[in-house]
Tab-separated table of C-alpha atoms in Angstrom:
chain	number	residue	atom	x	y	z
A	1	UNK	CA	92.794	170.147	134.367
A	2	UNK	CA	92.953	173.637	132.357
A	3	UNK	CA	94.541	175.110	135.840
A	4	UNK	CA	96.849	172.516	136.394
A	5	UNK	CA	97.976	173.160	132.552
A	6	UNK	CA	98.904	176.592	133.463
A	7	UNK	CA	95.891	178.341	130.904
A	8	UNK	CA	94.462	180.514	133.646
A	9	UNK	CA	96.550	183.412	133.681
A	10	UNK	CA	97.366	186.803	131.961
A	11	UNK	CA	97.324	185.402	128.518
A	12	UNK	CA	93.662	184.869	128.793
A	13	UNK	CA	92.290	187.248	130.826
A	14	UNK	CA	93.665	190.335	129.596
A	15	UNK	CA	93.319	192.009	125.882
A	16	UNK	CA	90.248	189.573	125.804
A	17	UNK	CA	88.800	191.587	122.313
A	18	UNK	CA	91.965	190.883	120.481
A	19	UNK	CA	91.963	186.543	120.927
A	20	UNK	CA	88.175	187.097	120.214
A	21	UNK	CA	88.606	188.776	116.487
A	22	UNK	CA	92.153	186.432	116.219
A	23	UNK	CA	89.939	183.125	116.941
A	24	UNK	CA	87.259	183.946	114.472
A	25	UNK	CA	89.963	185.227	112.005
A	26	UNK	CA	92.264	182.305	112.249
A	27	UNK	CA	89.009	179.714	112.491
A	28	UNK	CA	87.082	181.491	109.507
A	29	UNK	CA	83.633	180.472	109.817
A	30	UNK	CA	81.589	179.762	106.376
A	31	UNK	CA	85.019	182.100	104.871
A	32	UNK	CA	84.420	185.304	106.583
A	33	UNK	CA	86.869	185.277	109.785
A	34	UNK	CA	89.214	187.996	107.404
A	35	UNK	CA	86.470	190.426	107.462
A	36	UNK	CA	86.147	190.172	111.316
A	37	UNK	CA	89.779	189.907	111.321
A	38	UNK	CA	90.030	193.529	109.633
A	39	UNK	CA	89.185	194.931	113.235
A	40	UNK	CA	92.154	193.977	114.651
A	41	UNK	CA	93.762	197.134	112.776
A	42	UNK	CA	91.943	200.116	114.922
A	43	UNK	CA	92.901	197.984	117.874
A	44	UNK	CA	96.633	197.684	117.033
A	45	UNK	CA	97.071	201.079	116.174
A	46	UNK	CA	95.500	202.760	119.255
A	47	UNK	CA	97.832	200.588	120.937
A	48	UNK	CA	101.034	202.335	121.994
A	49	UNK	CA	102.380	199.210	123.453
A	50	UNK	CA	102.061	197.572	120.039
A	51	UNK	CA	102.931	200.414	117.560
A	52	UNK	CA	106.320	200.523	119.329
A	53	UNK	CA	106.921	197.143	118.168
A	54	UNK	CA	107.809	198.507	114.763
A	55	UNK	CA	110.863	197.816	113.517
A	56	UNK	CA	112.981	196.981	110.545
A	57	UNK	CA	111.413	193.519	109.807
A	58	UNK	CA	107.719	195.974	109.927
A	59	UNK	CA	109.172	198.050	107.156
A	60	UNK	CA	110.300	195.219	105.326
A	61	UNK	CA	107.047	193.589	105.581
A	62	UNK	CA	105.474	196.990	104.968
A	63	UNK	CA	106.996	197.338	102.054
A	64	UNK	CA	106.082	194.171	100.795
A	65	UNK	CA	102.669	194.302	101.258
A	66	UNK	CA	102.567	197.743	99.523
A	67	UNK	CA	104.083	196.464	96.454
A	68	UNK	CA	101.850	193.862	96.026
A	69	UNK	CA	99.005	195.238	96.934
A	70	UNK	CA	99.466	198.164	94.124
A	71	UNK	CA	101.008	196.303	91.554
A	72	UNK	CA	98.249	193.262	91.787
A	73	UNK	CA	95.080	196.048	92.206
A	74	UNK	CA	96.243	197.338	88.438
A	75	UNK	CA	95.120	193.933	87.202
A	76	UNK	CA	92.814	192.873	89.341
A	77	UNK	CA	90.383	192.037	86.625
A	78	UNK	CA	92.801	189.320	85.577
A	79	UNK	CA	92.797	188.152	89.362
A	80	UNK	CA	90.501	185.863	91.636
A	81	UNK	CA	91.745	188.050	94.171
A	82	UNK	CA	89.030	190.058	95.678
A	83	UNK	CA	89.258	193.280	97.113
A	84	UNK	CA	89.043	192.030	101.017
A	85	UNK	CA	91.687	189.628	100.076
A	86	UNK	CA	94.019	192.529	98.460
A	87	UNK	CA	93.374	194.654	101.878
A	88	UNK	CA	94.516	191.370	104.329
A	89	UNK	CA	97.817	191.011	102.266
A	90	UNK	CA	98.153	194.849	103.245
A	91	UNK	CA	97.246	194.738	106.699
A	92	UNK	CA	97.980	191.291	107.550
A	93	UNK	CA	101.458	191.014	107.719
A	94	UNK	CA	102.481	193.709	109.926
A	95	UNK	CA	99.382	193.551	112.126
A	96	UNK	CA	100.189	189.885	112.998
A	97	UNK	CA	103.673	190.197	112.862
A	98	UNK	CA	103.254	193.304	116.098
A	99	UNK	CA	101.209	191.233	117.579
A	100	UNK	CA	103.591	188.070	117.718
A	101	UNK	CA	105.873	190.502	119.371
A	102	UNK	CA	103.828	192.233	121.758
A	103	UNK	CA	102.466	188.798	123.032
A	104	UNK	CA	105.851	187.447	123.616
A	105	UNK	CA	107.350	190.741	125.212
A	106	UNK	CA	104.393	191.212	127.575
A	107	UNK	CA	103.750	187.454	128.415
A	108	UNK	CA	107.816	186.412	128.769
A	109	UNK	CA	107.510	183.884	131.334
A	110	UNK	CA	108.402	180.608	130.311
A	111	UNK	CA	105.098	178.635	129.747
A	112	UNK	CA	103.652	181.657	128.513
A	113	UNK	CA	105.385	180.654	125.192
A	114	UNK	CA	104.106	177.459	124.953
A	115	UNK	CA	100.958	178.601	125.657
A	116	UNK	CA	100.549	181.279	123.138
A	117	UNK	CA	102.037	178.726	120.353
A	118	UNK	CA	99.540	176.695	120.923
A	119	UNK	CA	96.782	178.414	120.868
A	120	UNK	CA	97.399	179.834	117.771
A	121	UNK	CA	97.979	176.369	115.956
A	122	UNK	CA	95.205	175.278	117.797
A	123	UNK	CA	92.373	177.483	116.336
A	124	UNK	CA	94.246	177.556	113.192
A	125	UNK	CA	94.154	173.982	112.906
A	126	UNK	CA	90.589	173.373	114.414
A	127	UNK	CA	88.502	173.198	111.460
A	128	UNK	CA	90.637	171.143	109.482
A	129	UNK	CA	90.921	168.708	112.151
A	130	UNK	CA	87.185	168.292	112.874
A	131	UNK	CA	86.831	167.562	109.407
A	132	UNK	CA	88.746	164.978	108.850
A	133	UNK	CA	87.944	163.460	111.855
A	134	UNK	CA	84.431	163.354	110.196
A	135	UNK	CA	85.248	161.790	106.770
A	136	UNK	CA	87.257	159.624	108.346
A	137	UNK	CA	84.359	158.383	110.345
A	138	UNK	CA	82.268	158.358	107.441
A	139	UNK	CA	84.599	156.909	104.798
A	140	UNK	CA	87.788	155.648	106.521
A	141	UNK	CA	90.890	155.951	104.886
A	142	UNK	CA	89.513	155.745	101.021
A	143	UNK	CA	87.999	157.912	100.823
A	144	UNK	CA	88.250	161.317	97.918
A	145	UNK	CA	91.279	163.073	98.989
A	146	UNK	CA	89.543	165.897	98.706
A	147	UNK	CA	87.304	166.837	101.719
A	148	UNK	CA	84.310	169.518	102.604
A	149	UNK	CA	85.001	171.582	105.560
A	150	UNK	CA	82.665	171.838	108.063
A	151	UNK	CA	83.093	175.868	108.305
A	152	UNK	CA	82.602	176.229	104.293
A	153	UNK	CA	79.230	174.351	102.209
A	154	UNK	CA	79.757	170.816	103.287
A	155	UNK	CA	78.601	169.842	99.376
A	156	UNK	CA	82.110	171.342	98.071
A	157	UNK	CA	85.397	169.578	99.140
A	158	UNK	CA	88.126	171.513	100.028
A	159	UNK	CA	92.061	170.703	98.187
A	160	UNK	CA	93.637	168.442	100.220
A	161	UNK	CA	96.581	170.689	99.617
A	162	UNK	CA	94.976	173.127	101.253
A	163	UNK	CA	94.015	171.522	104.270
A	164	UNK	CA	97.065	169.590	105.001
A	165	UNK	CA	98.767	172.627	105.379
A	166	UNK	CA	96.397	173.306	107.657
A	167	UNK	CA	97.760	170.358	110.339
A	168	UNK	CA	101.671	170.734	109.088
A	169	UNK	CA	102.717	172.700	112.037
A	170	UNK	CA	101.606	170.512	114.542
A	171	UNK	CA	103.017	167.530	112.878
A	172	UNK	CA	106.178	169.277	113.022
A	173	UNK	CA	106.545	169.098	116.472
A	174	UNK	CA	107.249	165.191	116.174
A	175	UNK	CA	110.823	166.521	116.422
A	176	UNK	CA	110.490	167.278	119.522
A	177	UNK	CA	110.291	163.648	120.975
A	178	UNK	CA	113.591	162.936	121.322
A	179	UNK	CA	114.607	166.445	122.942
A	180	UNK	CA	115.046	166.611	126.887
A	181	UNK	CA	112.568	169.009	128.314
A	182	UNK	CA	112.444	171.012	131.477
A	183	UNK	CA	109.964	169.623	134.348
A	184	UNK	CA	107.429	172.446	133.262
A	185	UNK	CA	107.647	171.791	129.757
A	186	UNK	CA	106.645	168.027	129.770
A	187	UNK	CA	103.194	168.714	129.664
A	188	UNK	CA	103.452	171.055	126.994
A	189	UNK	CA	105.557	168.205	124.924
A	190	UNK	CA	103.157	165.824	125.250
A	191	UNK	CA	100.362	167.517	124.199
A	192	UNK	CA	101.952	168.347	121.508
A	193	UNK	CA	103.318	165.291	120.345
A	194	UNK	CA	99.632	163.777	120.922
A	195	UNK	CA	99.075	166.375	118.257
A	196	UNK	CA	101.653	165.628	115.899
A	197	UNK	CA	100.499	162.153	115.962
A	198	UNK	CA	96.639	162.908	115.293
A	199	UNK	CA	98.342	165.327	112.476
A	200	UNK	CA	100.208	161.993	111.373
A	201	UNK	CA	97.308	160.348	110.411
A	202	UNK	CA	95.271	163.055	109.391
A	203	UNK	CA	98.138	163.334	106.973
A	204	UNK	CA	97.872	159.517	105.641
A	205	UNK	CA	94.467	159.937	105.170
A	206	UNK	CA	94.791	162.856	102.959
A	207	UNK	CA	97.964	161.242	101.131
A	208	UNK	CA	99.970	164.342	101.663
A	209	UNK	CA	103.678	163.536	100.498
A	210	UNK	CA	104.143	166.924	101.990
A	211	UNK	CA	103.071	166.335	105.423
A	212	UNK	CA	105.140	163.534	105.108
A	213	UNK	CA	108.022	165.406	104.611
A	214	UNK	CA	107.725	167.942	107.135
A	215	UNK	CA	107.053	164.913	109.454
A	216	UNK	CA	110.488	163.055	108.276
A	217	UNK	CA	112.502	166.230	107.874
A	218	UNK	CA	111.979	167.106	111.341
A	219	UNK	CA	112.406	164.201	113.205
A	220	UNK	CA	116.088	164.142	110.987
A	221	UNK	CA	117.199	167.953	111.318
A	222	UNK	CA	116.254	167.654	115.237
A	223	UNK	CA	117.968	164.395	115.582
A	224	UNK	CA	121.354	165.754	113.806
A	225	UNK	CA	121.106	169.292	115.556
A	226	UNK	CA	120.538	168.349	119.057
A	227	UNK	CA	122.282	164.525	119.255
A	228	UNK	CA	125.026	165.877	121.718
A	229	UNK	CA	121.742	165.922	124.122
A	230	UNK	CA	120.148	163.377	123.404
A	231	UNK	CA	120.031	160.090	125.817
A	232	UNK	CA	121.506	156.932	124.627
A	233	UNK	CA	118.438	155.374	125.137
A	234	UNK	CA	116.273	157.893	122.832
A	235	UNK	CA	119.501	157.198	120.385
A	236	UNK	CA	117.988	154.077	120.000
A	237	UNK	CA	114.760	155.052	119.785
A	238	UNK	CA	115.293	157.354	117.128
A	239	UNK	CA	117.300	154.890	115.014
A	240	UNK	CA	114.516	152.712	115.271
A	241	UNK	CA	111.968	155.613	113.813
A	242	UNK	CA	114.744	156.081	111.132
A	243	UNK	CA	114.718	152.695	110.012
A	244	UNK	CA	111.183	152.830	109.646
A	245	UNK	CA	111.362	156.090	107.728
A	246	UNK	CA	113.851	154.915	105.566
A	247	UNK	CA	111.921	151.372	104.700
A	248	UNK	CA	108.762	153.815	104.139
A	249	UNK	CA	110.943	155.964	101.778
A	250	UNK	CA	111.492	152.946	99.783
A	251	UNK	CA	107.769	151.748	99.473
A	252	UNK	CA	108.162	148.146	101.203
A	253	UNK	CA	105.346	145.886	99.468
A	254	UNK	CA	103.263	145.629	102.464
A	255	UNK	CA	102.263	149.616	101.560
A	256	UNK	CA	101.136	148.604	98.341
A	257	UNK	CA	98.372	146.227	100.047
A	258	UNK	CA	97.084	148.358	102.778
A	259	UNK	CA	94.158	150.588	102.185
A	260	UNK	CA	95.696	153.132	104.857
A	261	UNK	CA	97.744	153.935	102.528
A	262	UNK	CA	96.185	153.602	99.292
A	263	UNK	CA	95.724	157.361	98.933
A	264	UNK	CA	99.757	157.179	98.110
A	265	UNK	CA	99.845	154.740	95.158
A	266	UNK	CA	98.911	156.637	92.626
A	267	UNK	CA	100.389	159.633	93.466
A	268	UNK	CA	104.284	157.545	93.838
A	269	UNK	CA	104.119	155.756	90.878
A	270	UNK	CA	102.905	158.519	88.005
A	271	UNK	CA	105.138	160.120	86.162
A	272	UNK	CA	103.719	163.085	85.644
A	273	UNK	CA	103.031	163.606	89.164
A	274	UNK	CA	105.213	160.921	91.127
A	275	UNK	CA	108.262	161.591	93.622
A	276	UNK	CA	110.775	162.332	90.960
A	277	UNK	CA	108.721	165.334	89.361
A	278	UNK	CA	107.910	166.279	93.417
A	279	UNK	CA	104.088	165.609	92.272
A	280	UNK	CA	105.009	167.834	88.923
A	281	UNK	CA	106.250	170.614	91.081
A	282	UNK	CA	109.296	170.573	89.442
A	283	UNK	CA	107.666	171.945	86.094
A	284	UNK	CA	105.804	174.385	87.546
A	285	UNK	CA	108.755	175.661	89.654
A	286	UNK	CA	110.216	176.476	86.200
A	287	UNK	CA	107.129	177.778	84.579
A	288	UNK	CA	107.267	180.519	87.663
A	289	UNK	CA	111.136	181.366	86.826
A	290	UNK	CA	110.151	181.727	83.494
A	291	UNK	CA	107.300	184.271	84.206
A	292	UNK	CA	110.280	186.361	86.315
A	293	UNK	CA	111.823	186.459	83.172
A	294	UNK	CA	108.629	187.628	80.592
A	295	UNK	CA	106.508	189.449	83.424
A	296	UNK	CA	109.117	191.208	86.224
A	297	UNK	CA	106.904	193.164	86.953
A	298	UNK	CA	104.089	190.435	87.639
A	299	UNK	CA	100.466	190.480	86.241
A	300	UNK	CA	101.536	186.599	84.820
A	301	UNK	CA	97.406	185.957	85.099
A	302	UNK	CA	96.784	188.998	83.338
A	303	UNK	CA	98.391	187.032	80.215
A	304	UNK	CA	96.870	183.935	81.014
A	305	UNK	CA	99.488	182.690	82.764
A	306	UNK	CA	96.921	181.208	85.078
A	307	UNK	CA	98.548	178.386	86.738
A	308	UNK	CA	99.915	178.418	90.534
A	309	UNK	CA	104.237	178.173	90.483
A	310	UNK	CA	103.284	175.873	93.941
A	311	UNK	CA	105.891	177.763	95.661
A	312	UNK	CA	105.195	181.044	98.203
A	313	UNK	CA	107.931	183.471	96.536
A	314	UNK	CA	107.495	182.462	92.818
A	315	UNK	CA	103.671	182.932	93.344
A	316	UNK	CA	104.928	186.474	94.641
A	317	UNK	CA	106.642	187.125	91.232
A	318	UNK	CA	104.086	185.354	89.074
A	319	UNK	CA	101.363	187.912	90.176
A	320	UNK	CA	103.249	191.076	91.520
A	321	UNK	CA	106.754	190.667	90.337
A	322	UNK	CA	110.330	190.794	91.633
A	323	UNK	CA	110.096	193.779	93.965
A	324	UNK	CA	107.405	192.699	96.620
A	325	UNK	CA	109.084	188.983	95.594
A	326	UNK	CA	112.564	190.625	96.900
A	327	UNK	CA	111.510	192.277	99.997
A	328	UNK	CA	109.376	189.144	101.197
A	329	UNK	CA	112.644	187.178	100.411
A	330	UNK	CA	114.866	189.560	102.378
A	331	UNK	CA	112.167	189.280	105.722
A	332	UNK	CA	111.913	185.209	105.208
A	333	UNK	CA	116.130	185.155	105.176
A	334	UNK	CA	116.278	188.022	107.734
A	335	UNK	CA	113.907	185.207	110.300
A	336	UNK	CA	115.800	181.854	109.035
A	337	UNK	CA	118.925	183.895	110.072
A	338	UNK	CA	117.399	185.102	113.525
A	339	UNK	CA	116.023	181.381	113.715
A	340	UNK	CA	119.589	180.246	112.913
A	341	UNK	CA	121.315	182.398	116.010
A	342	UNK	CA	118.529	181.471	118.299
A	343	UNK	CA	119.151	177.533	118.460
A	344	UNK	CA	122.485	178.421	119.242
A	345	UNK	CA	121.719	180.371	122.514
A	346	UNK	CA	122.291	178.812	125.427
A	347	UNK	CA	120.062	180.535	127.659
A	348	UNK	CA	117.124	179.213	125.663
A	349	UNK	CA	115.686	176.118	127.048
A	350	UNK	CA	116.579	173.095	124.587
A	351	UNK	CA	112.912	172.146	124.280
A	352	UNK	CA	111.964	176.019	123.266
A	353	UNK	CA	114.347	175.666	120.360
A	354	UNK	CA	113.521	172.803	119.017
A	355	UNK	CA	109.682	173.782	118.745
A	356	UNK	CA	111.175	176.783	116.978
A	357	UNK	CA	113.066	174.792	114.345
A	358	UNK	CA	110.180	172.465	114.226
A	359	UNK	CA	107.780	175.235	113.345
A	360	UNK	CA	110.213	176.385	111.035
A	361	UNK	CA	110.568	173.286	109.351
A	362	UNK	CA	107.110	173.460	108.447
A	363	UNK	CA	106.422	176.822	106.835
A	364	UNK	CA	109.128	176.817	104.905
A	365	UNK	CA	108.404	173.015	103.452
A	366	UNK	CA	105.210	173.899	102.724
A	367	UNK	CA	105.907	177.353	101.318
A	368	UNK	CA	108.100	175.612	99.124
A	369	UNK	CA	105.638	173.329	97.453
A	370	UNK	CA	102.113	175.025	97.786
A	371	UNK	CA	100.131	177.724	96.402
A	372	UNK	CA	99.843	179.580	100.014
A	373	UNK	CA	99.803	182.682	98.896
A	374	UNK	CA	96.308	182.508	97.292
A	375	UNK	CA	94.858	179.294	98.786
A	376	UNK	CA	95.643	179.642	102.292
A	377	UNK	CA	96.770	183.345	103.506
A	378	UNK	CA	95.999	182.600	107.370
A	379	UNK	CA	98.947	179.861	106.853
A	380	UNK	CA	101.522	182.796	106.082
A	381	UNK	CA	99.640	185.107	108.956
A	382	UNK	CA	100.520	182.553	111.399
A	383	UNK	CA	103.699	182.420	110.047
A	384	UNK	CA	104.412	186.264	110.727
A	385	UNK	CA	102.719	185.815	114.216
A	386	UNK	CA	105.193	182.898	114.939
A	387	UNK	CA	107.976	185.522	113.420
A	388	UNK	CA	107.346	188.200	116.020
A	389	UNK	CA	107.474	185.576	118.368
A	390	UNK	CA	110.823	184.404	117.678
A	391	UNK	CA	112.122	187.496	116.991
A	392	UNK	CA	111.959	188.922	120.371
A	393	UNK	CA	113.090	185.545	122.227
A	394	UNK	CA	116.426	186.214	119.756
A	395	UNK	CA	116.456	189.932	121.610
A	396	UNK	CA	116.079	189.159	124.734
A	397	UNK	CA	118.043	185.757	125.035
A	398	UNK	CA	121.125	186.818	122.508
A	399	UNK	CA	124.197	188.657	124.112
A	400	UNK	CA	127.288	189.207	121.869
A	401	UNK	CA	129.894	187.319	122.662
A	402	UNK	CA	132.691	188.841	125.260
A	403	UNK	CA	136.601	189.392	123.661
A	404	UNK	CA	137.337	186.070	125.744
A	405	UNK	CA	134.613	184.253	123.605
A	406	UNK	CA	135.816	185.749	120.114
A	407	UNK	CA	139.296	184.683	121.092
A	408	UNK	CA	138.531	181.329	122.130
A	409	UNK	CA	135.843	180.638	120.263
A	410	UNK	CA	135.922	176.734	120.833
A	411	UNK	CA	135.380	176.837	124.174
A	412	UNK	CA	131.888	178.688	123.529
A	413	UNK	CA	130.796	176.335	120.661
A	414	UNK	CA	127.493	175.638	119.444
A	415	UNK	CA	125.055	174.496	122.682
């Protein structure tokens, strides 16, 4: 089964040390996989093949890290940030970043991508699926929504915050089931639309609105993006799922009932932290533009400014200020932008792009909304993984278009 999958080649058997320290890293038993993870640095280093992988997005992310790092170690007494945690926002970026790049440049065959995406979501996603697999076996669906995880003490629950974001990306790829796929790539879709679905109702059981939204948004912003390609037949399929997005989206009574989704009620109807505050997002969100304004230069905790802005960049400026805020902005645009061009390429199989703007869907929703930055930094290490990733299929796939093209444009439109 694993050879007819296409896992038993290169990927695997070479740089064998590296997917050792990046499984325990990206797994983090009892909370010490960043520790192990630190390794990775005197490997990447004495690695010409990956040092040459610097480039501007490196600096940028260099940069970055630098700035927060310094500005955040001036106050770290003010800070639950501990020193190991201060060294993987310095490291971290870049190291993961090269290595998304040197993955895809020296494993470019086709399935090799698919391959390499998935194991990375995989062992990211590992313990939190175990464990809700677990409560859910122990207390169904109504459960705390809360949950322990079984790589931390089992007596302390977890956020549920924290470990939906955990199962986001794969519940991204739900996108994906409407998009034709090459003859080698349908056993890569399905496993990871079996995925997305197990993600699904991982999600309802934690009563993530979030997960939610990444799952809707998706399915949409694949739908509108790719319909020219799309059979009639999955047409009607996906107005179908629609409908029952949209009915969901208005709370039909038979919700209100059901103990699946009891986890939900609550969390609707309050005011304080209901849909139309975006579970009181929306107040925080303006709490962190108004530390911009009193702190610019961060160090928001160190005036007991403790609470998180629930959103990756303003966290940036609530604790370091605007200048590591403005160069992680400038990398995140610099990516949507390569992400943007990428879709657009023809030479990149359909499927391929819409995992990428699936994937993409999903860090930057739940970026957007949750404290990543401090509660979950092997999210955002993924994230630059994923980055490098992308980055050189946008190299090697993009070629500028000829004088014919820029003088006809129309007759090269989007693909």
């Amino acid at each position: 089964m694993i050879k007819r999958l296409g896992f038993k080649d290169g990927f695997f058997r070479h740089e064998k040390l590296i997917l050792l320290i990046l499984m325990v890293y990206l797994i983090n038993p009892l909370g010490y996989g960043n520790y192990v993870g630190f390794l990775l640095f005197p490997i990447l280093i004495s690695n010409k093949a990956i040092k040459a992988n610097f480039d501007r997005n490196s600096l940028i992310l260099l940069a970055f890290s630098c700035s927060y790092v310094s500005i955040i170690y001036q106050y770290k007494g003010a800070y639950t940030i501990g020193f190991s945690n201060m060294i993987e926002s310095l490291l971290f970026p870049i190291m993961m970043y090269s290595l998304g790049k040197y993955y895809q440049k020296k494993y470019a065959k086709e399935y090799s991508f698919y391959k390499i995406v998935f194991t990375v979501l995989f062992l990211f996603s590992l313990i939190a699926f175990i464990s809700i697999a677990i409560d859910i076996y122990h207390s169904g669906f109504n459960g705390n929504r809360n949950i322990p995880l079984i790589n931390y003490d089992s007596k302390k629950s977890m956020a549920a915050t924290l470990i939906s974001s955990s199962v986001s990306l794969f519940l991204a790829f739900c996108g994906t089931l409407l998009i034709p796929a090459r003859f080698f790539e349908k056993k890569y879709k399905w496993i990871f639309l079996i995925f997305s679905l197990i993600a699904l109702i991982f999600t309802i059981r934690l009563g993530s609105r979030t997960g939610l939204g990444i799952f809707m948004l998706s399915f949409i912003l694949n739908y509108l993006i790719f319909i020219r390609y799309i059979s009639f037949r999955n047409k009607l399929l996906s107005s179908f799922i629609l409908l029952i997005i949209f009915f969901f989206i208005l709370k039909i009574p038979f919700f209100e009932n059901s103990e699946i989704f009891s986890s939900y009620e609550w969390r609707v109807e309050s005011e304080e932290f209901g849909n139309s505050t975006v579970g009181g997002r929306t107040q925080l969100w303006a709490k962190g533009v108004e530390n911009l304004i009193n702190y610019p230069m961060g160090a928001a905790p160190y005036f007991k400014e403790l609470s998180y802005s629930h959103n990756f960049w303003l966290d940036i400026g609530r604790v370091a200020g605007v200048i590591p805020m403005f160069f992680m902005l400038i990398f995140c645009i610099r990516m949507l932008y390569v992400l943007l061009k990428t879709i657009r390429i023809r030479s990149v199989s359909l499927f391929k792009r819409s995992v990428l703007l699936s994937l993409n869907i999903a860090f930057l929703s739940v970026s957007s909304v949750e404290p990543i930055l401090e509660g979950n930094f092997a999210f955002l290490s993924v994230y630059f993984f994923l980055s490098g990733v992308i980055y050189v299929i946008y190299k090697q796939s993009y070629k500028p278009p000829s004088k014919l093209q820029r003088i006809f444009p129309e007759e090269h439109s989007f693909n």
